[in-house]
Amino acid sequence: LVVLVALVVLLAAIAVAASLYLRARRPIATKNAAPFSQEFAGLSAAQRVDFIFALAAVDEPSVLPLLEGALADPDEAVALAAARTLAQVGETARLDRFFAEHRGERARRIAESLELLA
Amino acid sequence: LREARFGGLVTHLFALRAFLPDAIGDARCAGLSASRDLLREELDRLFIKLRLPNYVIAARDVETPSLRSALEHLAREAGAAHGVPTEPPGGTFTLWGSYEPSELQRLGERFTVAPLATALPWAALARLLPDDAPVWASYRRLLIDSLQRFDESESQEFIDALQRSRDPALDDALDEILSSLHSLA
């Protein structure tokens, strides 16, 4: 009986530990964008464009802030790549927000180019 | 297309994409849809990259294995096609063209051995351009001749030409067809 109780307690402890581990992992996945962003900023413009195109194939919401942030990239081609990728993955609300907040010449050019690609 | 003038032969890849036919022959051509999607993906990306200052075109910007596979399928289908596509609904301006199927068959057979990012698939697509008006026929002939010059070239030579080789007569011919389209609008 003592062995049986010990086994049940052990199994319960394993279940609790597993659940805590899985819960702890979830936030790590969504926080991935931060180190990602640091690496991204260190790339050349051409590499940033390639990086963004590669993200189009990643079905992971944590990459969306990076794409949204890239709309303000100093290089307009990188911003256009981000805009196209956001449009491609159906994140038009983020694009609309960007164009609503940025009404300058640069945003206009990006919007026009995006329309050409649509 | 007016926004896609980049100073080398690459400009004309955008024209090939823009004027890819909607129909070939009197039967359904399954390869068209896949080719259109993949050409769009590849050339949209290239269009963006060419906006980077001093961007150097790479082989992967010009052709991927999946694009090659789709274009090979299209060339083989076009080589076997016959008849005339159904007339689209009224009110639509339609560009028509005709080609020699055996030529496309011959090109299609070479796809499996030609390295990626060479001129061959683009030369095959050029044969699918419209040619029912003199300006179109002239552009098509010039583009085929221009691509034919790279028939035996390595991919790097073709890529260099895409980036740097200007052909004023070919560029003018493209301008003429764009003007003729504008006059219809």
CSV table of C-alpha atoms in Angstrom, one decimal, chain B:
chain,number,residue,atom,x,y,z
B,1,LEU,CA,5.6,47.8,-66.3
B,2,ARG,CA,6.5,51.5,-66.4
B,3,GLU,CA,7.6,51.1,-62.8
B,4,ALA,CA,9.6,48.1,-63.6
B,5,ARG,CA,12.3,49.6,-65.8
B,6,PHE,CA,15.6,48.7,-64.3
B,7,GLY,CA,18.1,49.3,-67.1
B,8,GLY,CA,19.0,45.7,-68.0
B,9,LEU,CA,17.4,42.8,-69.7
B,10,VAL,CA,15.6,42.1,-66.4
B,11,THR,CA,12.9,44.7,-67.4
B,12,HIS,CA,11.7,42.2,-70.0
B,13,LEU,CA,11.2,39.4,-67.5
B,14,PHE,CA,8.5,41.6,-66.0
B,15,ALA,CA,6.9,42.0,-69.4
B,16,LEU,CA,6.9,38.2,-69.8
B,17,ARG,CA,5.1,37.9,-66.5
B,18,ALA,CA,2.6,40.7,-67.3
B,19,PHE,CA,1.7,39.2,-70.7
B,20,LEU,CA,1.6,35.6,-69.8
B,21,PRO,CA,-1.5,34.2,-71.7
B,22,ASP,CA,-4.7,33.5,-69.9
B,23,ALA,CA,-5.4,30.6,-72.2
B,24,ILE,CA,-3.5,28.4,-74.7
B,25,GLY,CA,-5.2,26.3,-77.3
B,26,ASP,CA,-8.8,25.1,-77.0
B,27,ALA,CA,-8.3,22.9,-73.9
B,28,ARG,CA,-7.6,23.8,-70.3
B,29,CYS,CA,-3.9,24.5,-69.8
B,30,ALA,CA,-3.3,23.5,-66.1
B,31,GLY,CA,0.3,24.8,-66.2
B,32,LEU,CA,-0.7,28.4,-66.7
B,33,SER,CA,-2.1,29.0,-63.3
B,34,ALA,CA,0.8,27.5,-61.4
B,35,SER,CA,3.3,29.4,-63.6
B,36,ARG,CA,1.4,32.6,-63.1
B,37,ASP,CA,1.5,32.3,-59.3
B,38,LEU,CA,5.1,31.3,-59.2
B,39,LEU,CA,6.2,34.0,-61.6
B,40,ARG,CA,4.4,36.5,-59.6
B,41,GLU,CA,6.0,35.4,-56.4
B,42,GLU,CA,9.5,35.4,-57.9
B,43,LEU,CA,9.2,38.6,-59.8
B,44,ASP,CA,7.4,40.6,-57.1
B,45,ARG,CA,10.4,39.8,-54.8
B,46,LEU,CA,12.9,40.7,-57.4
B,47,PHE,CA,10.9,43.9,-58.1
B,48,ILE,CA,11.4,44.9,-54.4
B,49,LYS,CA,15.0,43.8,-54.2
B,50,LEU,CA,15.9,45.9,-57.3
B,51,ARG,CA,14.8,48.9,-55.3
B,52,LEU,CA,17.8,48.4,-53.0
B,53,PRO,CA,20.7,50.6,-54.0
B,54,ASN,CA,23.3,48.6,-56.0
B,55,TYR,CA,21.5,45.3,-55.5
B,56,VAL,CA,23.2,42.5,-57.3
B,57,ILE,CA,20.8,39.9,-58.8
B,58,ALA,CA,21.4,36.4,-57.6
B,59,ALA,CA,20.5,33.2,-59.4
B,60,ARG,CA,17.8,32.4,-56.8
B,61,ASP,CA,16.2,35.8,-57.6
B,62,VAL,CA,15.6,34.7,-61.2
B,63,GLU,CA,14.5,31.1,-60.9
B,64,THR,CA,13.7,28.6,-58.2
B,65,PRO,CA,13.3,24.8,-58.7
B,66,SER,CA,9.6,25.1,-58.2
B,67,LEU,CA,9.3,27.8,-60.8
B,68,ARG,CA,11.4,25.8,-63.2
B,69,SER,CA,9.2,22.8,-62.7
B,70,ALA,CA,6.0,24.9,-63.4
B,71,LEU,CA,7.5,26.4,-66.5
B,72,GLU,CA,8.7,23.1,-67.8
B,73,HIS,CA,5.1,21.8,-67.4
B,74,LEU,CA,3.8,24.8,-69.2
B,75,ALA,CA,6.2,24.5,-72.1
B,76,ARG,CA,5.3,20.9,-72.5
B,77,GLU,CA,1.6,21.6,-72.4
B,78,ALA,CA,1.9,24.5,-74.8
B,79,GLY,CA,4.0,22.3,-77.1
B,80,ALA,CA,1.1,19.8,-77.2
B,81,ALA,CA,-1.7,22.3,-77.4
B,82,HIS,CA,-3.9,22.9,-80.5
B,83,GLY,CA,-6.9,24.9,-81.5
B,84,VAL,CA,-7.8,28.4,-80.5
B,85,PRO,CA,-9.0,29.6,-77.0
B,86,THR,CA,-12.6,30.5,-76.5
B,87,GLU,CA,-13.3,34.2,-77.2
B,88,PRO,CA,-13.6,36.0,-73.8
B,89,PRO,CA,-16.9,37.8,-72.9
B,90,GLY,CA,-17.6,41.0,-74.8
B,91,GLY,CA,-16.2,44.3,-73.7
B,92,THR,CA,-12.8,42.8,-73.1
B,93,PHE,CA,-9.8,43.7,-75.3
B,94,THR,CA,-7.9,40.6,-76.0
B,95,LEU,CA,-4.4,40.1,-77.2
B,96,TRP,CA,-3.8,37.1,-79.4
B,97,GLY,CA,-0.7,35.3,-80.5
B,98,SER,CA,0.3,32.1,-82.3
B,99,TYR,CA,3.4,30.0,-82.1
B,100,GLU,CA,5.0,27.0,-83.5
B,101,PRO,CA,4.2,24.1,-81.1
B,102,SER,CA,7.2,22.1,-82.2
B,103,GLU,CA,9.5,24.9,-81.1
B,104,LEU,CA,8.1,24.9,-77.6
B,105,GLN,CA,8.3,21.1,-77.5
B,106,ARG,CA,11.9,21.3,-78.4
B,107,LEU,CA,12.6,23.9,-75.8
B,108,GLY,CA,10.5,22.0,-73.2
B,109,GLU,CA,12.7,18.9,-73.7
B,110,ARG,CA,15.8,20.9,-72.8
B,111,PHE,CA,14.4,22.1,-69.4
B,112,THR,CA,15.5,19.1,-67.5
B,113,VAL,CA,19.2,19.6,-68.5
B,114,ALA,CA,19.4,23.4,-68.5
B,115,PRO,CA,20.8,24.8,-65.2
B,116,LEU,CA,18.6,27.1,-63.2
B,117,ALA,CA,18.7,30.9,-63.9
B,118,THR,CA,19.6,30.5,-67.6
B,119,ALA,CA,17.7,32.1,-70.5
B,120,LEU,CA,15.9,28.9,-71.7
B,121,PRO,CA,12.6,29.2,-69.8
B,122,TRP,CA,12.3,32.9,-70.6
B,123,ALA,CA,12.9,32.2,-74.2
B,124,ALA,CA,10.1,29.7,-74.1
B,125,LEU,CA,7.8,32.2,-72.4
B,126,ALA,CA,8.7,34.8,-75.0
B,127,ARG,CA,7.2,32.6,-77.7
B,128,LEU,CA,3.8,32.8,-75.8
B,129,LEU,CA,3.7,36.6,-76.2
B,130,PRO,CA,1.0,38.1,-78.3
B,131,ASP,CA,1.9,38.9,-82.0
B,132,ASP,CA,-1.3,39.8,-83.6
B,133,ALA,CA,-0.3,43.4,-84.2
B,134,PRO,CA,2.9,44.7,-85.8
B,135,VAL,CA,4.2,46.3,-82.6
B,136,TRP,CA,3.6,43.1,-80.6
B,137,ALA,CA,5.2,40.9,-83.3
B,138,SER,CA,8.2,43.2,-83.4
B,139,TYR,CA,8.7,43.1,-79.6
B,140,ARG,CA,8.3,39.4,-79.5
B,141,ARG,CA,10.8,38.9,-82.3
B,142,LEU,CA,13.4,41.2,-80.7
B,143,LEU,CA,12.9,39.6,-77.3
B,144,ILE,CA,13.3,36.1,-78.6
B,145,ASP,CA,16.4,37.2,-80.5
B,146,SER,CA,17.8,38.8,-77.4
B,147,LEU,CA,17.2,35.8,-75.2
B,148,GLN,CA,18.5,33.5,-77.9
B,149,ARG,CA,21.9,35.1,-77.7
B,150,PHE,CA,22.2,33.5,-74.2
B,151,ASP,CA,21.1,30.1,-75.3
B,152,GLU,CA,24.4,28.5,-74.6
B,153,SER,CA,25.4,30.9,-71.8
B,154,GLU,CA,26.1,29.9,-68.2
B,155,SER,CA,23.6,31.3,-65.7
B,156,GLN,CA,26.1,34.0,-64.4
B,157,GLU,CA,26.4,35.4,-67.9
B,158,PHE,CA,22.7,35.6,-68.2
B,159,ILE,CA,22.3,37.2,-64.8
B,160,ASP,CA,24.9,39.8,-65.7
B,161,ALA,CA,22.9,40.6,-68.8
B,162,LEU,CA,19.8,40.9,-66.8
B,163,GLN,CA,21.4,43.4,-64.6
B,164,ARG,CA,23.5,45.4,-67.1
B,165,SER,CA,22.9,44.6,-70.7
B,166,ARG,CA,20.9,47.3,-72.4
B,167,ASP,CA,19.2,46.7,-75.7
B,168,PRO,CA,17.8,50.1,-76.8
B,169,ALA,CA,15.8,48.6,-79.7
B,170,LEU,CA,14.1,46.1,-77.4
B,171,ASP,CA,13.4,48.8,-74.8
B,172,ASP,CA,11.9,51.0,-77.5
B,173,ALA,CA,9.7,48.1,-78.7
B,174,LEU,CA,8.4,47.6,-75.1
B,175,ASP,CA,7.7,51.3,-74.9
B,176,GLU,CA,5.7,51.1,-78.1
B,177,ILE,CA,3.5,48.3,-76.9
B,178,LEU,CA,2.9,50.1,-73.7
B,179,SER,CA,1.9,53.2,-75.6
B,180,SER,CA,-0.4,51.1,-77.8
B,181,LEU,CA,-2.0,49.7,-74.7
B,182,HIS,CA,-2.4,53.2,-73.2
B,183,SER,CA,-4.1,54.4,-76.3
B,184,LEU,CA,-6.7,51.7,-75.8
B,185,ALA,CA,-7.4,52.6,-72.2
